[in-house]
């Protein structure tokens, strides 16, 4: 039976996809500080809008019999072609410096456009007046910019260009070419999308996302002119999606009303706090930051010990806290010193009283494990010991609690007049005074007076913390049982007051939602809230971090509070009219809306505990949500979340995607986005989509993850776009038949991709993309059948596999990857000789090819090893550090790992040692003699050795650690080639 091939496709994305360019655009968006939707509030794993735009456009655009022209037109639509990039640069107001532009021009262009004699280096532009009196200098400047820009690489162009979403689309000239190729009459992206949708579905496309999260898919679909539908089991996600459609997508007038409403609330809160007198000292200074620490009694000596892992307050300002024992009180005073020496900073950093999860008492010098202080251990009688569990009424520790709370530093803002009479401000760190302590007591008293009323009205949380994978920690390590326990009195008072004023001053739904989301930002990213908010003493700004600097609810021994005075309602974002969208809180398994296209990013088991982490925000939102959206529920629906063990996960996912397939027309399509680590993930997805009645038609990987201090590990850096259609056939296949078809499909897929890349100056596909194509090809063949004779799909879905056990689908996928590994021969390597190499040898040489292409992720090397079926490859690594992974050079191998079996006895290893010998003795003949004397059947394998040595020589320009080895390899290759019996 014929398999699905690249030509049997319905859309551009099922035939090809410019992976490299879309990846670079996605990366640029993720790095940007002004992303369109992130300003609304925290959500984990928002997908880049440009990726959604590209995927949706790729699904709607039909392929022709001219793949190259299809790609050109697609890039024009996306403004990723030369003309589009130039337009994006012009609208960005960023120019190439003339000094840099000069270097990019030809000699003739320099002479024509620059006055080479006037300024050294040729930086002066000719100033000419034509016959009509027109000043040509402006035109020359434009020409210089255009010529220089055209000489830049794609990455360099992006540094000067706006993002595609920041301009109004392709130029008029580009629209002419687009319409001519697609037989359309569009002059905007929304017109094109609607026209293509009407041609395919009979109406403007209806695009849905049943796991809408932060709202990327519904927002971008609505912005492109689709009718958008967003649903999520989690009401926090539904709220963010509603805001993306109705506030960001409501246009500038709506956004401005929301901003004005937020300013009014800020002003009202500030006036009330000022009236209470809880943030001003006797000098009239206003506090902008409060630093708190936990305090506990040392079980060894009975002294109350302030707890912090470090006593550095500000590295930039050289400010530290120093503990001084007060013998009379039996506790430590905490003094604040500014302008200390570097040695004092280092000492304060090392003087932390919490080290390696132990209390390090500075009074007696003894260390006590924290679990003993908390009472985690069970007594011999079996009675559980532990911290007192707080009750709802608790807003501060009780006097007999294990952990107390202590304010130890305040940063004040002083207004002063300088010597020129100008009004200025400066910040001052100060130790806590009796007056400060009285103000803390006043805060507690004011909160206690309002606590019951504010909880009843939903201004502050009353929700319990449900135990869970991430929510167990605050319960176990602090005894906090309700969400408001994560906030100290000053934080609760500020946030509760914000809620009260927002409810009073907001009039429209958009204003209320905007203020509700601002409350979430205050609690998380803007520093108002949380006993789990870290003070970043080592940053240049000396300020707060965010609550969710990682995907956990980590309790801290010291925390901070930024005042509302220290921030502002900076609810700034690019607005766009996106009127055709709706958002609801609903389970994917119960969605009843019909959509032509579903684009989803489902949770993968417990990768991110959205349902638990989002309860941090839901605790604050629930009172307002009940009023704003009476048809929504106000809990996270943990019991229904797609999580848990693998059987539950598969079952829930099948139910979700079967439901979406049923609410999709026969000619509809789906794109499932996910991150992947290994074949078992793909096997699970194949089973899920197969059982849901869907078949895979294509798959592409887009690089979406940015580098950051929190991601210096071997993380998955790409998002897989899995394209699916309804399975219409019900044929049965046999395993042997599948293997043959998969093998053919893999080769066809790789050859087609290579053909598309041949004419590109900057290839669209990287090494890992070709491997991914093998996964996709296998799934494409598998999922076109209704069943496989020897397999019980329902059984595979429901059963758990023991460690190391593979499903039959995994076997098929791994064979597909091995076919790809065999088929993807390194450039300029003889195909016949390649096939004679052992798997470990091919792995090593392909690893060098990864290094040539600048690929240093461990995952890429692991994928290679899996493809070649090599299980033991760690000895090949010169480095396996995150994002610095590579294989050893000849010199790095040296005399080690040389033997008679496996890679140690292979032709590649002998060639590497020959290079090492040639370098050591500075004589290519030494390498030749090693091979001739030590390698069995030297003469029969001479051509293979020449090929291997030639490939090693090609590493000369790749990296410094290969430079001398590569030169030696070239000389040894010549010596072997000229050798005679």
CSV table of C-alpha atoms in Angstrom, one decimal, residues 61-62 64 66 69-70 73 176-184:
chain,number,residue,atom,x,y,z
A,61,UNK,CA,-1.8,28.2,2.7
A,62,UNK,CA,-2.2,25.6,0.0
A,64,UNK,CA,1.6,24.2,-5.3
A,66,UNK,CA,6.6,24.7,-7.1
A,69,UNK,CA,8.1,29.5,-4.9
A,70,UNK,CA,5.8,28.3,-2.1
A,73,UNK,CA,5.6,33.4,-0.9
A,176,UNK,CA,1.1,41.7,-5.5
A,177,UNK,CA,3.3,38.6,-5.6
A,178,UNK,CA,1.4,36.9,-2.9
A,179,UNK,CA,-2.0,37.4,-4.5
A,180,UNK,CA,-0.7,36.4,-7.9
A,181,UNK,CA,0.7,33.1,-6.5
A,182,UNK,CA,-2.3,32.2,-4.3
A,183,UNK,CA,-5.0,33.7,-6.6
A,184,UNK,CA,-6.2,36.0,-3.8
